[in-house]
Amino acid sequence: MTSTVATEFARKIRNREVAVGYWVVLDSPVSTERIARLGYDYVALDAQHGLIGYNGMLTGLMAIDASQQAAGVVRVEANNATAIGKALDAGAVAVIVPLVNTAQDARDAVQAAKYPPHGIRSYGPMRSALRVGPVPAEADATTLVFAMIETPGGLANVEEIAAVEGLDGLYVGPSDLALAIGAAYPGDPAIKDEFEAALKRVSAAAQKEGIAAGIHNANGELANQRLGEGYTFATVASDLTHLEATAAQHLQRAQAR
C-alpha cells in the first residue's frame, strides 16, 4: 500500500506546488531522522558526492521514513539502471539523476525507474514494497525522476530534456552549472549574469512542459529567492556544512571578549 507521505509528495511535485527539502551528505541516521522531523517536505541523501554508501543510504531512508513527515529522495551516483534501481528498492520516493546531457539520457533515467512495459526496472522491491507498494503500476505512479541540469550539454538541450515523457522535473546543480558556463569557481561573480540567465532558461523549460523545477541552495534565504523566481522546489544544503558553520559560530561567541 502506498504511503501517505509518498503520495502527497508526488502530488505536490507533479502539480508544481512549492516544496522545500534538506540535503544530507553524512552517514548519520540519527541526525537525519531529527532533520526529517522538522517539517521539510523531503530530505535528499547524496549518494554521488556524499559520504554515504549503500548501507548509509538504506538506514538514511529508514530514518527519514521514521519521521512520517518527509519523503526520502536520493541523488544516485550515476545514470544507470543499477544505481537507480537500488535507490528505489531501498525505499526512495524520488531519484535525482546526475549528468543528464541529452533527452536520451533523460529517457534512460525514466526507463530505469519504471517497471515494464514502461521501463526496464527489475522487480525486487526489498524495502520499497513497504513504502510505495509492491504492485508495479502503483510504484510507477508514485516514483519521481528528476534530471540534473549541470553540464554544457544539459543546458543546451534543456528544452528537449524537459519534454521527455515520464520525467517529473529538472534539478539544477548550481556549482557544476556555474563551471559549465565558464565560472572559475562556484559563485564566481564574473559570470553572474550568464548564470542567472541559465537558471531562468531551466525554470522556463520546466514550466513550458508542466513539470517541476528544482534547485540546490546553500541556505534558506537563497532557497526562498529561487522559489520566488519560478522554481517549484528547493533544497537547503547541507548537514555537514551547517554543522561546521554552527560550530564555528559558537566558537567565535565563546572566545569573544
JSON list of N, CA and C in Angstrom, two decimals, residues 10-80:
[
{"chain": "A", "resi": 10, "resn": "ALA", "atom": "N", "xyz": [4.46, 13.15, -4.22]},
{"chain": "A", "resi": 10, "resn": "ALA", "atom": "CA", "xyz": [4.31, 13.02, -5.67]},
{"chain": "A", "resi": 10, "resn": "ALA", "atom": "C", "xyz": [3.26, 13.99, -6.20]},
{"chain": "A", "resi": 11, "resn": "ARG", "atom": "N", "xyz": [2.17, 14.13, -5.46]},
{"chain": "A", "resi": 11, "resn": "ARG", "atom": "CA", "xyz": [1.10, 15.04, -5.89]},
{"chain": "A", "resi": 11, "resn": "ARG", "atom": "C", "xyz": [1.60, 16.47, -5.93]},
{"chain": "A", "resi": 12, "resn": "LYS", "atom": "N", "xyz": [2.31, 16.90, -4.89]},
{"chain": "A", "resi": 12, "resn": "LYS", "atom": "CA", "xyz": [2.79, 18.28, -4.83]},
{"chain": "A", "resi": 12, "resn": "LYS", "atom": "C", "xyz": [3.77, 18.56, -5.96]},
{"chain": "A", "resi": 13, "resn": "ILE", "atom": "N", "xyz": [4.69, 17.64, -6.18]},
{"chain": "A", "resi": 13, "resn": "ILE", "atom": "CA", "xyz": [5.70, 17.85, -7.22]},
{"chain": "A", "resi": 13, "resn": "ILE", "atom": "C", "xyz": [5.04, 17.91, -8.59]},
{"chain": "A", "resi": 14, "resn": "ARG", "atom": "N", "xyz": [4.13, 16.99, -8.88]},
{"chain": "A", "resi": 14, "resn": "ARG", "atom": "CA", "xyz": [3.52, 16.93, -10.21]},
{"chain": "A", "resi": 14, "resn": "ARG", "atom": "C", "xyz": [2.52, 18.07, -10.44]},
{"chain": "A", "resi": 15, "resn": "ASN", "atom": "N", "xyz": [2.03, 18.66, -9.37]},
{"chain": "A", "resi": 15, "resn": "ASN", "atom": "CA", "xyz": [1.16, 19.83, -9.50]},
{"chain": "A", "resi": 15, "resn": "ASN", "atom": "C", "xyz": [1.95, 21.14, -9.46]},
{"chain": "A", "resi": 16, "resn": "ARG", "atom": "N", "xyz": [3.26, 21.04, -9.43]},
{"chain": "A", "resi": 16, "resn": "ARG", "atom": "CA", "xyz": [4.13, 22.21, -9.38]},
{"chain": "A", "resi": 16, "resn": "ARG", "atom": "C", "xyz": [3.85, 23.08, -8.16]},
{"chain": "A", "resi": 17, "resn": "GLU", "atom": "N", "xyz": [3.50, 22.44, -7.05]},
{"chain": "A", "resi": 17, "resn": "GLU", "atom": "CA", "xyz": [3.33, 23.16, -5.79]},
{"chain": "A", "resi": 17, "resn": "GLU", "atom": "C", "xyz": [4.69, 23.31, -5.12]},
{"chain": "A", "resi": 18, "resn": "VAL", "atom": "N", "xyz": [4.81, 24.28, -4.26]},
{"chain": "A", "resi": 18, "resn": "VAL", "atom": "CA", "xyz": [6.08, 24.56, -3.59]},
{"chain": "A", "resi": 18, "resn": "VAL", "atom": "C", "xyz": [6.43, 23.46, -2.60]},
{"chain": "A", "resi": 19, "resn": "ALA", "atom": "N", "xyz": [7.69, 23.01, -2.65]},
{"chain": "A", "resi": 19, "resn": "ALA", "atom": "CA", "xyz": [8.20, 22.03, -1.70]},
{"chain": "A", "resi": 19, "resn": "ALA", "atom": "C", "xyz": [9.62, 22.44, -1.32]},
{"chain": "A", "resi": 20, "resn": "VAL", "atom": "N", "xyz": [9.95, 22.24, -0.05]},
{"chain": "A", "resi": 20, "resn": "VAL", "atom": "CA", "xyz": [11.27, 22.59, 0.45]},
{"chain": "A", "resi": 20, "resn": "VAL", "atom": "C", "xyz": [11.91, 21.36, 1.07]},
{"chain": "A", "resi": 21, "resn": "GLY", "atom": "N", "xyz": [13.15, 21.12, 0.72]},
{"chain": "A", "resi": 21, "resn": "GLY", "atom": "CA", "xyz": [13.85, 19.95, 1.24]},
{"chain": "A", "resi": 21, "resn": "GLY", "atom": "C", "xyz": [15.19, 20.29, 1.86]},
{"chain": "A", "resi": 22, "resn": "TYR", "atom": "N", "xyz": [15.82, 19.26, 2.40]},
{"chain": "A", "resi": 22, "resn": "TYR", "atom": "CA", "xyz": [17.13, 19.41, 3.03]},
{"chain": "A", "resi": 22, "resn": "TYR", "atom": "C", "xyz": [18.07, 18.37, 2.45]},
{"chain": "A", "resi": 23, "resn": "TRP", "atom": "N", "xyz": [19.36, 18.70, 2.39]},
{"chain": "A", "resi": 23, "resn": "TRP", "atom": "CA", "xyz": [20.37, 17.86, 1.75]},
{"chain": "A", "resi": 23, "resn": "TRP", "atom": "C", "xyz": [21.26, 17.23, 2.81]},
{"chain": "A", "resi": 24, "resn": "VAL", "atom": "N", "xyz": [21.44, 15.92, 2.70]},
{"chain": "A", "resi": 24, "resn": "VAL", "atom": "CA", "xyz": [22.23, 15.17, 3.67]},
{"chain": "A", "resi": 24, "resn": "VAL", "atom": "C", "xyz": [23.41, 14.50, 2.96]},
{"chain": "A", "resi": 25, "resn": "VAL", "atom": "N", "xyz": [24.61, 14.70, 3.48]},
{"chain": "A", "resi": 25, "resn": "VAL", "atom": "CA", "xyz": [25.80, 14.06, 2.91]},
{"chain": "A", "resi": 25, "resn": "VAL", "atom": "C", "xyz": [26.47, 13.11, 3.89]},
{"chain": "A", "resi": 26, "resn": "LEU", "atom": "N", "xyz": [26.05, 13.13, 5.15]},
{"chain": "A", "resi": 26, "resn": "LEU", "atom": "CA", "xyz": [26.66, 12.31, 6.18]},
{"chain": "A", "resi": 26, "resn": "LEU", "atom": "C", "xyz": [25.90, 11.01, 6.40]},
{"chain": "A", "resi": 27, "resn": "ASP", "atom": "N", "xyz": [26.63, 9.95, 6.65]},
{"chain": "A", "resi": 27, "resn": "ASP", "atom": "CA", "xyz": [26.03, 8.67, 7.02]},
{"chain": "A", "resi": 27, "resn": "ASP", "atom": "C", "xyz": [25.75, 8.71, 8.51]},
{"chain": "A", "resi": 28, "resn": "SER", "atom": "N", "xyz": [24.65, 9.39, 8.86]},
{"chain": "A", "resi": 28, "resn": "SER", "atom": "CA", "xyz": [24.31, 9.62, 10.26]},
{"chain": "A", "resi": 28, "resn": "SER", "atom": "C", "xyz": [22.79, 9.54, 10.42]},
{"chain": "A", "resi": 29, "resn": "PRO", "atom": "N", "xyz": [22.25, 8.32, 10.54]},
{"chain": "A", "resi": 29, "resn": "PRO", "atom": "CA", "xyz": [20.79, 8.16, 10.59]},
{"chain": "A", "resi": 29, "resn": "PRO", "atom": "C", "xyz": [20.11, 8.92, 11.72]},
{"chain": "A", "resi": 30, "resn": "VAL", "atom": "N", "xyz": [20.76, 9.04, 12.86]},
{"chain": "A", "resi": 30, "resn": "VAL", "atom": "CA", "xyz": [20.14, 9.72, 13.99]},
{"chain": "A", "resi": 30, "resn": "VAL", "atom": "C", "xyz": [19.92, 11.21, 13.68]},
{"chain": "A", "resi": 31, "resn": "SER", "atom": "N", "xyz": [20.94, 11.87, 13.14]},
{"chain": "A", "resi": 31, "resn": "SER", "atom": "CA", "xyz": [20.77, 13.29, 12.81]},
{"chain": "A", "resi": 31, "resn": "SER", "atom": "C", "xyz": [19.83, 13.45, 11.62]},
{"chain": "A", "resi": 32, "resn": "THR", "atom": "N", "xyz": [19.87, 12.52, 10.68]},
{"chain": "A", "resi": 32, "resn": "THR", "atom": "CA", "xyz": [18.95, 12.58, 9.54]},
{"chain": "A", "resi": 32, "resn": "THR", "atom": "C", "xyz": [17.51, 12.47, 10.00]},
{"chain": "A", "resi": 33, "resn": "GLU", "atom": "N", "xyz": [17.26, 11.59, 10.96]},
{"chain": "A", "resi": 33, "resn": "GLU", "atom": "CA", "xyz": [15.90, 11.44, 11.49]},
{"chain": "A", "resi": 33, "resn": "GLU", "atom": "C", "xyz": [15.42, 12.73, 12.15]},
{"chain": "A", "resi": 34, "resn": "ARG", "atom": "N", "xyz": [16.30, 13.38, 12.89]},
{"chain": "A", "resi": 34, "resn": "ARG", "atom": "CA", "xyz": [15.91, 14.62, 13.56]},
{"chain": "A", "resi": 34, "resn": "ARG", "atom": "C", "xyz": [15.60, 15.71, 12.54]},
{"chain": "A", "resi": 35, "resn": "ILE", "atom": "N", "xyz": [16.40, 15.78, 11.49]},
{"chain": "A", "resi": 35, "resn": "ILE", "atom": "CA", "xyz": [16.16, 16.77, 10.43]},
{"chain": "A", "resi": 35, "resn": "ILE", "atom": "C", "xyz": [14.81, 16.50, 9.75]},
{"chain": "A", "resi": 36, "resn": "ALA", "atom": "N", "xyz": [14.53, 15.22, 9.52]},
{"chain": "A", "resi": 36, "resn": "ALA", "atom": "CA", "xyz": [13.29, 14.85, 8.81]},
{"chain": "A", "resi": 36, "resn": "ALA", "atom": "C", "xyz": [12.05, 15.19, 9.61]},
{"chain": "A", "resi": 37, "resn": "ARG", "atom": "N", "xyz": [12.19, 15.41, 10.91]},
{"chain": "A", "resi": 37, "resn": "ARG", "atom": "CA", "xyz": [11.04, 15.73, 11.77]},
{"chain": "A", "resi": 37, "resn": "ARG", "atom": "C", "xyz": [10.78, 17.24, 11.87]},
{"chain": "A", "resi": 38, "resn": "LEU", "atom": "N", "xyz": [11.60, 18.04, 11.20]},
{"chain": "A", "resi": 38, "resn": "LEU", "atom": "CA", "xyz": [11.49, 19.49, 11.35]},
{"chain": "A", "resi": 38, "resn": "LEU", "atom": "C", "xyz": [10.38, 20.11, 10.51]},
{"chain": "A", "resi": 39, "resn": "GLY", "atom": "N", "xyz": [9.89, 19.40, 9.51]},
{"chain": "A", "resi": 39, "resn": "GLY", "atom": "CA", "xyz": [8.83, 19.95, 8.68]},
{"chain": "A", "resi": 39, "resn": "GLY", "atom": "C", "xyz": [9.19, 20.08, 7.21]},
{"chain": "A", "resi": 40, "resn": "TYR", "atom": "N", "xyz": [10.38, 19.66, 6.82]},
{"chain": "A", "resi": 40, "resn": "TYR", "atom": "CA", "xyz": [10.74, 19.67, 5.40]},
{"chain": "A", "resi": 40, "resn": "TYR", "atom": "C", "xyz": [9.84, 18.71, 4.64]},
{"chain": "A", "resi": 41, "resn": "ASP", "atom": "N", "xyz": [9.56, 19.06, 3.39]},
{"chain": "A", "resi": 41, "resn": "ASP", "atom": "CA", "xyz": [8.75, 18.17, 2.55]},
{"chain": "A", "resi": 41, "resn": "ASP", "atom": "C", "xyz": [9.52, 16.92, 2.16]},
{"chain": "A", "resi": 42, "resn": "TYR", "atom": "N", "xyz": [10.83, 17.05, 2.02]},
{"chain": "A", "resi": 42, "resn": "TYR", "atom": "CA", "xyz": [11.66, 15.91, 1.65]},
{"chain": "A", "resi": 42, "resn": "TYR", "atom": "C", "xyz": [13.06, 16.09, 2.22]},
{"chain": "A", "resi": 43, "resn": "VAL", "atom": "N", "xyz": [13.75, 14.99, 2.36]},
{"chain": "A", "resi": 43, "resn": "VAL", "atom": "CA", "xyz": [15.17, 15.00, 2.72]},
{"chain": "A", "resi": 43, "resn": "VAL", "atom": "C", "xyz": [15.90, 14.19, 1.67]},
{"chain": "A", "resi": 44, "resn": "ALA", "atom": "N", "xyz": [16.92, 14.80, 1.07]},
{"chain": "A", "resi": 44, "resn": "ALA", "atom": "CA", "xyz": [17.66, 14.15, -0.01]},
{"chain": "A", "resi": 44, "resn": "ALA", "atom": "C", "xyz": [19.00, 13.64, 0.50]},
{"chain": "A", "resi": 45, "resn": "LEU", "atom": "N", "xyz": [19.27, 12.37, 0.20]},
{"chain": "A", "resi": 45, "resn": "LEU", "atom": "CA", "xyz": [20.56, 11.75, 0.54]},
{"chain": "A", "resi": 45, "resn": "LEU", "atom": "C", "xyz": [21.45, 11.79, -0.70]},
{"chain": "A", "resi": 46, "resn": "ASP", "atom": "N", "xyz": [22.67, 12.25, -0.52]},
{"chain": "A", "resi": 46, "resn": "ASP", "atom": "CA", "xyz": [23.58, 12.40, -1.66]},
{"chain": "A", "resi": 46, "resn": "ASP", "atom": "C", "xyz": [24.48, 11.17, -1.78]},
{"chain": "A", "resi": 47, "resn": "ALA", "atom": "N", "xyz": [24.11, 10.28, -2.71]},
{"chain": "A", "resi": 47, "resn": "ALA", "atom": "CA", "xyz": [24.90, 9.07, -2.93]},
{"chain": "A", "resi": 47, "resn": "ALA", "atom": "C", "xyz": [25.95, 9.27, -4.02]},
{"chain": "A", "resi": 48, "resn": "GLN", "atom": "N", "xyz": [26.01, 10.47, -4.58]},
{"chain": "A", "resi": 48, "resn": "GLN", "atom": "CA", "xyz": [27.03, 10.76, -5.59]},
{"chain": "A", "resi": 48, "resn": "GLN", "atom": "C", "xyz": [28.28, 11.38, -4.95]},
{"chain": "A", "resi": 49, "resn": "HIS", "atom": "N", "xyz": [28.10, 12.54, -4.32]},
{"chain": "A", "resi": 49, "resn": "HIS", "atom": "CA", "xyz": [29.24, 13.21, -3.69]},
{"chain": "A", "resi": 49, "resn": "HIS", "atom": "C", "xyz": [29.23, 13.09, -2.17]},
{"chain": "A", "resi": 50, "resn": "GLY", "atom": "N", "xyz": [28.13, 12.62, -1.61]},
{"chain": "A", "resi": 50, "resn": "GLY", "atom": "CA", "xyz": [28.05, 12.49, -0.16]},
{"chain": "A", "resi": 50, "resn": "GLY", "atom": "C", "xyz": [28.89, 11.33, 0.35]},
{"chain": "A", "resi": 51, "resn": "LEU", "atom": "N", "xyz": [29.04, 11.29, 1.67]},
{"chain": "A", "resi": 51, "resn": "LEU", "atom": "CA", "xyz": [29.86, 10.27, 2.33]},
{"chain": "A", "resi": 51, "resn": "LEU", "atom": "C", "xyz": [28.97, 9.10, 2.74]},
{"chain": "A", "resi": 52, "resn": "ILE", "atom": "N", "xyz": [28.22, 8.60, 1.77]},
{"chain": "A", "resi": 52, "resn": "ILE", "atom": "CA", "xyz": [27.16, 7.63, 2.04]},
{"chain": "A", "resi": 52, "resn": "ILE", "atom": "C", "xyz": [27.29, 6.44, 1.07]},
{"chain": "A", "resi": 53, "resn": "GLY", "atom": "N", "xyz": [27.42, 5.24, 1.62]},
{"chain": "A", "resi": 53, "resn": "GLY", "atom": "CA", "xyz": [27.42, 4.03, 0.80]},
{"chain": "A", "resi": 53, "resn": "GLY", "atom": "C", "xyz": [26.01, 3.44, 0.77]},
{"chain": "A", "resi": 54, "resn": "TYR", "atom": "N", "xyz": [25.91, 2.19, 0.30]},
{"chain": "A", "resi": 54, "resn": "TYR", "atom": "CA", "xyz": [24.57, 1.60, 0.20]},
{"chain": "A", "resi": 54, "resn": "TYR", "atom": "C", "xyz": [23.91, 1.47, 1.57]},
{"chain": "A", "resi": 55, "resn": "ASN", "atom": "N", "xyz": [24.64, 0.98, 2.56]},
{"chain": "A", "resi": 55, "resn": "ASN", "atom": "CA", "xyz": [24.02, 0.81, 3.88]},
{"chain": "A", "resi": 55, "resn": "ASN", "atom": "C", "xyz": [23.62, 2.15, 4.46]},
{"chain": "A", "resi": 56, "resn": "GLY", "atom": "N", "xyz": [24.44, 3.18, 4.22]},
{"chain": "A", "resi": 56, "resn": "GLY", "atom": "CA", "xyz": [24.08, 4.51, 4.70]},
{"chain": "A", "resi": 56, "resn": "GLY", "atom": "C", "xyz": [22.84, 5.04, 4.02]},
{"chain": "A", "resi": 57, "resn": "MET", "atom": "N", "xyz": [22.70, 4.75, 2.73]},
{"chain": "A", "resi": 57, "resn": "MET", "atom": "CA", "xyz": [21.50, 5.15, 2.01]},
{"chain": "A", "resi": 57, "resn": "MET", "atom": "C", "xyz": [20.27, 4.44, 2.58]},
{"chain": "A", "resi": 58, "resn": "LEU", "atom": "N", "xyz": [20.41, 3.15, 2.82]},
{"chain": "A", "resi": 58, "resn": "LEU", "atom": "CA", "xyz": [19.29, 2.36, 3.35]},
{"chain": "A", "resi": 58, "resn": "LEU", "atom": "C", "xyz": [18.87, 2.86, 4.73]},
{"chain": "A", "resi": 59, "resn": "THR", "atom": "N", "xyz": [19.81, 3.00, 5.64]},
{"chain": "A", "resi": 59, "resn": "THR", "atom": "CA", "xyz": [19.46, 3.43, 7.00]},
{"chain": "A", "resi": 59, "resn": "THR", "atom": "C", "xyz": [19.02, 4.90, 7.01]},
{"chain": "A", "resi": 60, "resn": "GLY", "atom": "N", "xyz": [19.57, 5.69, 6.08]},
{"chain": "A", "resi": 60, "resn": "GLY", "atom": "CA", "xyz": [19.12, 7.08, 5.98]},
{"chain": "A", "resi": 60, "resn": "GLY", "atom": "C", "xyz": [17.67, 7.16, 5.55]},
{"chain": "A", "resi": 61, "resn": "LEU", "atom": "N", "xyz": [17.28, 6.34, 4.58]},
{"chain": "A", "resi": 61, "resn": "LEU", "atom": "CA", "xyz": [15.89, 6.33, 4.14]},
{"chain": "A", "resi": 61, "resn": "LEU", "atom": "C", "xyz": [14.96, 5.82, 5.25]},
{"chain": "A", "resi": 62, "resn": "MET", "atom": "N", "xyz": [15.42, 4.84, 6.02]},
{"chain": "A", "resi": 62, "resn": "MET", "atom": "CA", "xyz": [14.63, 4.36, 7.15]},
{"chain": "A", "resi": 62, "resn": "MET", "atom": "C", "xyz": [14.45, 5.46, 8.19]},
{"chain": "A", "resi": 63, "resn": "ALA", "atom": "N", "xyz": [15.50, 6.24, 8.41]},
{"chain": "A", "resi": 63, "resn": "ALA", "atom": "CA", "xyz": [15.42, 7.34, 9.38]},
{"chain": "A", "resi": 63, "resn": "ALA", "atom": "C", "xyz": [14.44, 8.41, 8.90]},
{"chain": "A", "resi": 64, "resn": "ILE", "atom": "N", "xyz": [14.48, 8.71, 7.61]},
{"chain": "A", "resi": 64, "resn": "ILE", "atom": "CA", "xyz": [13.54, 9.70, 7.06]},
{"chain": "A", "resi": 64, "resn": "ILE", "atom": "C", "xyz": [12.11, 9.20, 7.19]},
{"chain": "A", "resi": 65, "resn": "ASP", "atom": "N", "xyz": [11.89, 7.95, 6.85]},
{"chain": "A", "resi": 65, "resn": "ASP", "atom": "CA", "xyz": [10.54, 7.39, 6.94]},
{"chain": "A", "resi": 65, "resn": "ASP", "atom": "C", "xyz": [10.03, 7.36, 8.37]},
{"chain": "A", "resi": 66, "resn": "ALA", "atom": "N", "xyz": [10.94, 7.22, 9.32]},
{"chain": "A", "resi": 66, "resn": "ALA", "atom": "CA", "xyz": [10.53, 7.19, 10.73]},
{"chain": "A", "resi": 66, "resn": "ALA", "atom": "C", "xyz": [9.88, 8.50, 11.15]},
{"chain": "A", "resi": 67, "resn": "SER", "atom": "N", "xyz": [10.19, 9.57, 10.44]},
{"chain": "A", "resi": 67, "resn": "SER", "atom": "CA", "xyz": [9.59, 10.86, 10.78]},
{"chain": "A", "resi": 67, "resn": "SER", "atom": "C", "xyz": [8.11, 10.91, 10.44]},
{"chain": "A", "resi": 68, "resn": "GLN", "atom": "N", "xyz": [7.71, 10.09, 9.47]},
{"chain": "A", "resi": 68, "resn": "GLN", "atom": "CA", "xyz": [6.34, 10.08, 8.96]},
{"chain": "A", "resi": 68, "resn": "GLN", "atom": "C", "xyz": [5.91, 11.46, 8.47]},
{"chain": "A", "resi": 69, "resn": "GLN", "atom": "N", "xyz": [6.88, 12.26, 8.07]},
{"chain": "A", "resi": 69, "resn": "GLN", "atom": "CA", "xyz": [6.61, 13.62, 7.59]},
{"chain": "A", "resi": 69, "resn": "GLN", "atom": "C", "xyz": [7.27, 13.90, 6.25]},
{"chain": "A", "resi": 70, "resn": "ALA", "atom": "N", "xyz": [8.56, 13.59, 6.14]},
{"chain": "A", "resi": 70, "resn": "ALA", "atom": "CA", "xyz": [9.33, 13.93, 4.96]},
{"chain": "A", "resi": 70, "resn": "ALA", "atom": "C", "xyz": [9.44, 12.73, 4.01]},
{"chain": "A", "resi": 71, "resn": "ALA", "atom": "N", "xyz": [9.53, 13.03, 2.72]},
{"chain": "A", "resi": 71, "resn": "ALA", "atom": "CA", "xyz": [9.76, 11.99, 1.72]},
{"chain": "A", "resi": 71, "resn": "ALA", "atom": "C", "xyz": [11.25, 11.78, 1.54]},
{"chain": "A", "resi": 72, "resn": "GLY", "atom": "N", "xyz": [11.65, 10.55, 1.32]},
{"chain": "A", "resi": 72, "resn": "GLY", "atom": "CA", "xyz": [13.05, 10.22, 1.12]},
{"chain": "A", "resi": 72, "resn": "GLY", "atom": "C", "xyz": [13.44, 10.30, -0.35]},
{"chain": "A", "resi": 73, "resn": "VAL", "atom": "N", "xyz": [14.44, 11.12, -0.64]},
{"chain": "A", "resi": 73, "resn": "VAL", "atom": "CA", "xyz": [14.93, 11.32, -2.00]},
{"chain": "A", "resi": 73, "resn": "VAL", "atom": "C", "xyz": [16.41, 10.94, -2.03]},
{"chain": "A", "resi": 74, "resn": "VAL", "atom": "N", "xyz": [16.87, 10.39, -3.15]},
{"chain": "A", "resi": 74, "resn": "VAL", "atom": "CA", "xyz": [18.28, 10.03, -3.29]},
{"chain": "A", "resi": 74, "resn": "VAL", "atom": "C", "xyz": [18.83, 10.62, -4.58]},
{"chain": "A", "resi": 75, "resn": "ARG", "atom": "N", "xyz": [19.97, 11.34, -4.46]},
{"chain": "A", "resi": 75, "resn": "ARG", "atom": "CA", "xyz": [20.73, 11.63, -5.66]},
{"chain": "A", "resi": 75, "resn": "ARG", "atom": "C", "xyz": [21.62, 10.42, -5.91]},
{"chain": "A", "resi": 76, "resn": "VAL", "atom": "N", "xyz": [21.34, 9.69, -6.97]},
{"chain": "A", "resi": 76, "resn": "VAL", "atom": "CA", "xyz": [22.07, 8.46, -7.26]},
{"chain": "A", "resi": 76, "resn": "VAL", "atom": "C", "xyz": [23.46, 8.79, -7.78]},
{"chain": "A", "resi": 77, "resn": "GLU", "atom": "N", "xyz": [24.33, 7.80, -7.72]},
{"chain": "A", "resi": 77, "resn": "GLU", "atom": "CA", "xyz": [25.73, 8.05, -8.09]},
{"chain": "A", "resi": 77, "resn": "GLU", "atom": "C", "xyz": [25.94, 8.16, -9.59]},
{"chain": "A", "resi": 78, "resn": "ALA", "atom": "N", "xyz": [25.04, 7.59, -10.37]},
{"chain": "A", "resi": 78, "resn": "ALA", "atom": "CA", "xyz": [25.20, 7.62, -11.82]},
{"chain": "A", "resi": 78, "resn": "ALA", "atom": "C", "xyz": [23.88, 7.33, -12.50]},
{"chain": "A", "resi": 79, "resn": "ASN", "atom": "N", "xyz": [23.80, 7.70, -13.76]},
{"chain": "A", "resi": 79, "resn": "ASN", "atom": "CA", "xyz": [22.59, 7.45, -14.55]},
{"chain": "A", "resi": 79, "resn": "ASN", "atom": "C", "xyz": [22.65, 6.06, -15.16]},
{"chain": "A", "resi": 80, "resn": "ASN", "atom": "N", "xyz": [22.40, 5.07, -14.31]},
{"chain": "A", "resi": 80, "resn": "ASN", "atom": "CA", "xyz": [22.31, 3.70, -14.83]},
{"chain": "A", "resi": 80, "resn": "ASN", "atom": "C", "xyz": [21.26, 2.92, -14.04]}
]
